[in-house]
Coordinates of C-alpha atoms in Angstrom, one line a residue:
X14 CA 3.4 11.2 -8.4
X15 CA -0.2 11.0 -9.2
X16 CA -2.0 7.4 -8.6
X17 CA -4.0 7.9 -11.8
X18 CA -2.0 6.0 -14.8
X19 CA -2.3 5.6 -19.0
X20 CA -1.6 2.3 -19.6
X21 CA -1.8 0.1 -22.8
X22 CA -2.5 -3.9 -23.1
X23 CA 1.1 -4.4 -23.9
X24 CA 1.8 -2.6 -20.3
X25 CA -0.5 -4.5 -18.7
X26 CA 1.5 -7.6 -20.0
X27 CA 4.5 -6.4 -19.7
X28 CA 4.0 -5.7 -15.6
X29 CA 2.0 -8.9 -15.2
X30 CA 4.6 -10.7 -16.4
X31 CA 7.1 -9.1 -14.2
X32 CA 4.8 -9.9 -11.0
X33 CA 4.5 -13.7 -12.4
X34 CA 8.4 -13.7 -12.3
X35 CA 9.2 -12.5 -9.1
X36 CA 6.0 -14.2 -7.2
X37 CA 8.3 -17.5 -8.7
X38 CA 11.8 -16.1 -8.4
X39 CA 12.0 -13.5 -6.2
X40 CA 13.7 -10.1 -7.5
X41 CA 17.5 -11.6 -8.0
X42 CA 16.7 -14.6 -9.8
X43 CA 14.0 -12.8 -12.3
X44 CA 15.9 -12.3 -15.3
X45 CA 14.9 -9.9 -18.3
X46 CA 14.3 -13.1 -20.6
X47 CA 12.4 -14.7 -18.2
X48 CA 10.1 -11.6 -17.9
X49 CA 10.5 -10.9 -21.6
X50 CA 8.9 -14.9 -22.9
X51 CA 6.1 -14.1 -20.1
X52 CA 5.0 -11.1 -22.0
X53 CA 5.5 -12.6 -25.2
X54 CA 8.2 -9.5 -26.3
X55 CA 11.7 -10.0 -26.9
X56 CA 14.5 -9.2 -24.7
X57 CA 15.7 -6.0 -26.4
X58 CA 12.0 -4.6 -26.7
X59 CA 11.8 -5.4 -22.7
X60 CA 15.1 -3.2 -22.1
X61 CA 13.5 -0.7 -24.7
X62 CA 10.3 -0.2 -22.3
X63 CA 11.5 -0.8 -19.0
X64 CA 15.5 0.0 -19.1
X65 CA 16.8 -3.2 -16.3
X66 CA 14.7 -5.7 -14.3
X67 CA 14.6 -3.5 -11.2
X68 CA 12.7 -0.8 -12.7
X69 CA 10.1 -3.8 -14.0
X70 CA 10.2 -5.0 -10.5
X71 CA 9.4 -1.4 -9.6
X72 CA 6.7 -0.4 -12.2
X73 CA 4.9 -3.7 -11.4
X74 CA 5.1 -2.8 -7.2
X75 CA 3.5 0.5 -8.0
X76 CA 0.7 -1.0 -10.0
X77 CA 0.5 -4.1 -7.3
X78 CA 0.0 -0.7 -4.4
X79 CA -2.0 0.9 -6.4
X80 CA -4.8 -1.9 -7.2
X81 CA -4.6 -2.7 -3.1
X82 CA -5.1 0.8 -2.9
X83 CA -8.4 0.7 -4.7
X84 CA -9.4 -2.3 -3.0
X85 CA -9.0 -0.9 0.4
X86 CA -10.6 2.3 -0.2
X87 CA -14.0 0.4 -1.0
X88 CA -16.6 0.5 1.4
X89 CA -17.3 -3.3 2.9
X90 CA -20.8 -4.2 3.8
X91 CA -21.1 -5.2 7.2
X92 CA -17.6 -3.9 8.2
X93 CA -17.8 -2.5 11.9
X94 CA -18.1 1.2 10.8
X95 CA -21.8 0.2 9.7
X96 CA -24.1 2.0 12.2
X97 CA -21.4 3.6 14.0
X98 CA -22.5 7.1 14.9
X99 CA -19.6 8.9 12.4
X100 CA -19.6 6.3 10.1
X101 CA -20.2 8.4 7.2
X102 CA -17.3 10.8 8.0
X103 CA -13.7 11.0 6.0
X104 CA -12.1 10.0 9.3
X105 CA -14.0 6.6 9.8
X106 CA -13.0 5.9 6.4
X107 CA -9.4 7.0 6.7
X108 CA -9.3 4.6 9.7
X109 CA -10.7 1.6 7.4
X110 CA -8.8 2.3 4.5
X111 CA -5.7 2.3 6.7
X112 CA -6.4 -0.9 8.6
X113 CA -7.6 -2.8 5.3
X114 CA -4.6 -1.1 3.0
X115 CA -2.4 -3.7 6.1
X116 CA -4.7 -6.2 5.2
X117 CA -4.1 -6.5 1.5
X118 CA -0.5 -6.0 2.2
X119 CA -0.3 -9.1 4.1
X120 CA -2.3 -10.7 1.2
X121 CA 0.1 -9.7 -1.7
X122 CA 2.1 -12.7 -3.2
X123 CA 4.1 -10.3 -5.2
X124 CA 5.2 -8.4 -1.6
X125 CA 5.2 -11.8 0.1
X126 CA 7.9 -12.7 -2.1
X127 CA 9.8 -9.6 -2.2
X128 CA 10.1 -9.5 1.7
X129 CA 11.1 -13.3 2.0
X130 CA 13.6 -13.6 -0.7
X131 CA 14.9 -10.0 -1.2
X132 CA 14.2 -7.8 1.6
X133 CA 17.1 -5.6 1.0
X134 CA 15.1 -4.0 -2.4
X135 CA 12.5 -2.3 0.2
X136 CA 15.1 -1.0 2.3
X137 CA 15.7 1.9 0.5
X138 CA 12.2 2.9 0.3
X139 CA 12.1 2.5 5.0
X140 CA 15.7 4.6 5.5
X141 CA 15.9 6.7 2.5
X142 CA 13.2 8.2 0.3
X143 CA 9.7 7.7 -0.5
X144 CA 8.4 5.6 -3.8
X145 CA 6.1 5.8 -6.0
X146 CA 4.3 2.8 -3.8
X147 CA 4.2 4.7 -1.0
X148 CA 3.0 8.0 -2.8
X149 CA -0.2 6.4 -3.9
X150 CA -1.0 5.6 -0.4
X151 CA 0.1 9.2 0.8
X152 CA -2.1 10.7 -1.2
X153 CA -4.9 8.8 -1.1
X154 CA -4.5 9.5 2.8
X155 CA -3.9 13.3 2.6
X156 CA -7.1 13.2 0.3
X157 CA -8.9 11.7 3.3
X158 CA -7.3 13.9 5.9
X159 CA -8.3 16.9 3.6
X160 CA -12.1 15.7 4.0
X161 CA -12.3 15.1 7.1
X162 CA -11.1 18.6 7.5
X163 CA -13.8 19.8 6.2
X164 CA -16.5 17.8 7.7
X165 CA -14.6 18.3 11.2
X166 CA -14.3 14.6 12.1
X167 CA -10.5 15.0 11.4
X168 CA -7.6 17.5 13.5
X169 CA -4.6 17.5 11.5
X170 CA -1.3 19.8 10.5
X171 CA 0.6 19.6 7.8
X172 CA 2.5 16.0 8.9
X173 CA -0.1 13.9 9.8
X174 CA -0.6 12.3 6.3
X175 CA 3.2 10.9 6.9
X176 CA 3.0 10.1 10.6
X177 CA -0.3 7.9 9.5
X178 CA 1.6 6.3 6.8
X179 CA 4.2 5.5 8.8
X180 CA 2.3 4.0 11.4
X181 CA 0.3 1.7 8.6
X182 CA 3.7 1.0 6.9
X183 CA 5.4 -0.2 10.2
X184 CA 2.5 -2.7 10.9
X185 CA 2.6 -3.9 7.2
X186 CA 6.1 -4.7 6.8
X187 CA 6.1 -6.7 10.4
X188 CA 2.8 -8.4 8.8
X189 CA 4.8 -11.9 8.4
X190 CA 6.2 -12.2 12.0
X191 CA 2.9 -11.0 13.5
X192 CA 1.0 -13.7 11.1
X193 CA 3.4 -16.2 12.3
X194 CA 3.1 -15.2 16.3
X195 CA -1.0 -15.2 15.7
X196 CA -1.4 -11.4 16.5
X197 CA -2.1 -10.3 13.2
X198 CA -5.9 -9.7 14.1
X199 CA -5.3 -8.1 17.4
X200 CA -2.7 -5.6 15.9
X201 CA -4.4 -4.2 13.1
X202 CA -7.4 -3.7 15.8
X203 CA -5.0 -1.7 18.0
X204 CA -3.7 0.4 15.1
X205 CA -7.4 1.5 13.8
X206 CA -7.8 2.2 17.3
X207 CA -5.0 4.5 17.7
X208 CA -5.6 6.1 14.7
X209 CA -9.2 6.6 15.7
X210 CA -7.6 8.9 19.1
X211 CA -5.0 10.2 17.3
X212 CA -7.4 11.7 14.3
X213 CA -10.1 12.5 16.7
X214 CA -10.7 16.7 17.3
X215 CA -10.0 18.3 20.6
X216 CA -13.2 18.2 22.5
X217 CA -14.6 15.4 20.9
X218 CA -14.9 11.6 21.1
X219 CA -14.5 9.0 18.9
X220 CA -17.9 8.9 17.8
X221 CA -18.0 12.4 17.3
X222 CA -19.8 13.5 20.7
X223 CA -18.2 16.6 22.1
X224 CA -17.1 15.9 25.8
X225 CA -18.7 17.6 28.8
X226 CA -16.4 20.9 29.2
X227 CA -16.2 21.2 25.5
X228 CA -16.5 23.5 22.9

């Protein structure tokens, strides 16, 4: 599913609304009216657009990843990257879109929510099969991998793009408990580290210098 969408005010509404409900409720106690008077529309013209309140709930998580997704992929003045020998190359900002995509995770009411009240609706999207969520983030990273390819700052195959989303998505979902221990900060450090080795070339170091003995 491509990250790229056609919306119209009345979607924009329509999924804001949905957001404002489950931020409040959580996804079991949001009810079609409820979303329906937030968007100003009436009940049958909500089940016209959006067919049940779980494929609101849906529509409006894949329009909450794919706003953070933006977000993180901007470049932030001052971030540590800045004067870092390779810190113009795809994988330095595959690293910090990685590491900032956990950030804005942990900052996302509408996820917050979701996790607290009604973990069981992101279940199926851990054990099962992919969303749309998590496509936006897997393509945005394969983009990146595909760059870095080509300006040789990235070693890949043909499953790193899932490996590195798995590793982002495992730190993201434990974002509460490692907020409430205190070692929020210290994780996500560890995982742009070991994304930094892990997407670093044969031969090379992390700031791109090849190693004595190298190629």
């Amino acid at each position: 599913m491509k990250s790229q969408r056609t919306s119209t005010p009345a979607d924009d509404r329509l999924l804001a609304a949905t957001r404002e409900a489950v931020v409040v409720h959580g996804v079991r106690r949001t009810t079609a009216n409820d979303i329906a008077e937030r968007a100003g529309i009436s009940r049958m013209t909500f089940y016209r657009r959006m067919g049940s309140v779980d494929n609101a709930v849906l529509a409006a998580l894949t329009e909450e990843f794919r706003r953070y997704a933006g977000v993180a992929g901007r470049p932030v003045a001052g971030h540590p990257a800045a004067g870092h020998p390779a810190s113009g190359t795809a994988r330095r900002q595959l690293v910090h879109f990685a590491v900032e995509s956990v950030r804005v995770f942990a900052t996302s009411e509408l996820i917050a929510s979701i996790a607290e009240r009604d973990p069981e609706f992101l279940i199926p999207y851990v054990t099962d099969r992919f969303g749309a969520s998590q496509q936006i983030v897997l393509d945005r990273l394969q983009a990146l991998l595909d760059a870095g390819a080509a300006d040789g700052s990235i070693e890949a195959s043909a499953g790193t793009a899932t490996t590195v989303l798995l590793a982002v998505q495992g730190v993201a979902l434990s974002s509460r408990v490692l907020l409430k221990s205190g070692s929020f900060e210290g994780t996500v450090a560890e995982l742009g580290k070991m994304l930094e080795r892990f997407l670093t070339p044969s031969g090379a170091t992390a700031d791109g210098a090849v190693r004595a003995g190298g190629e």
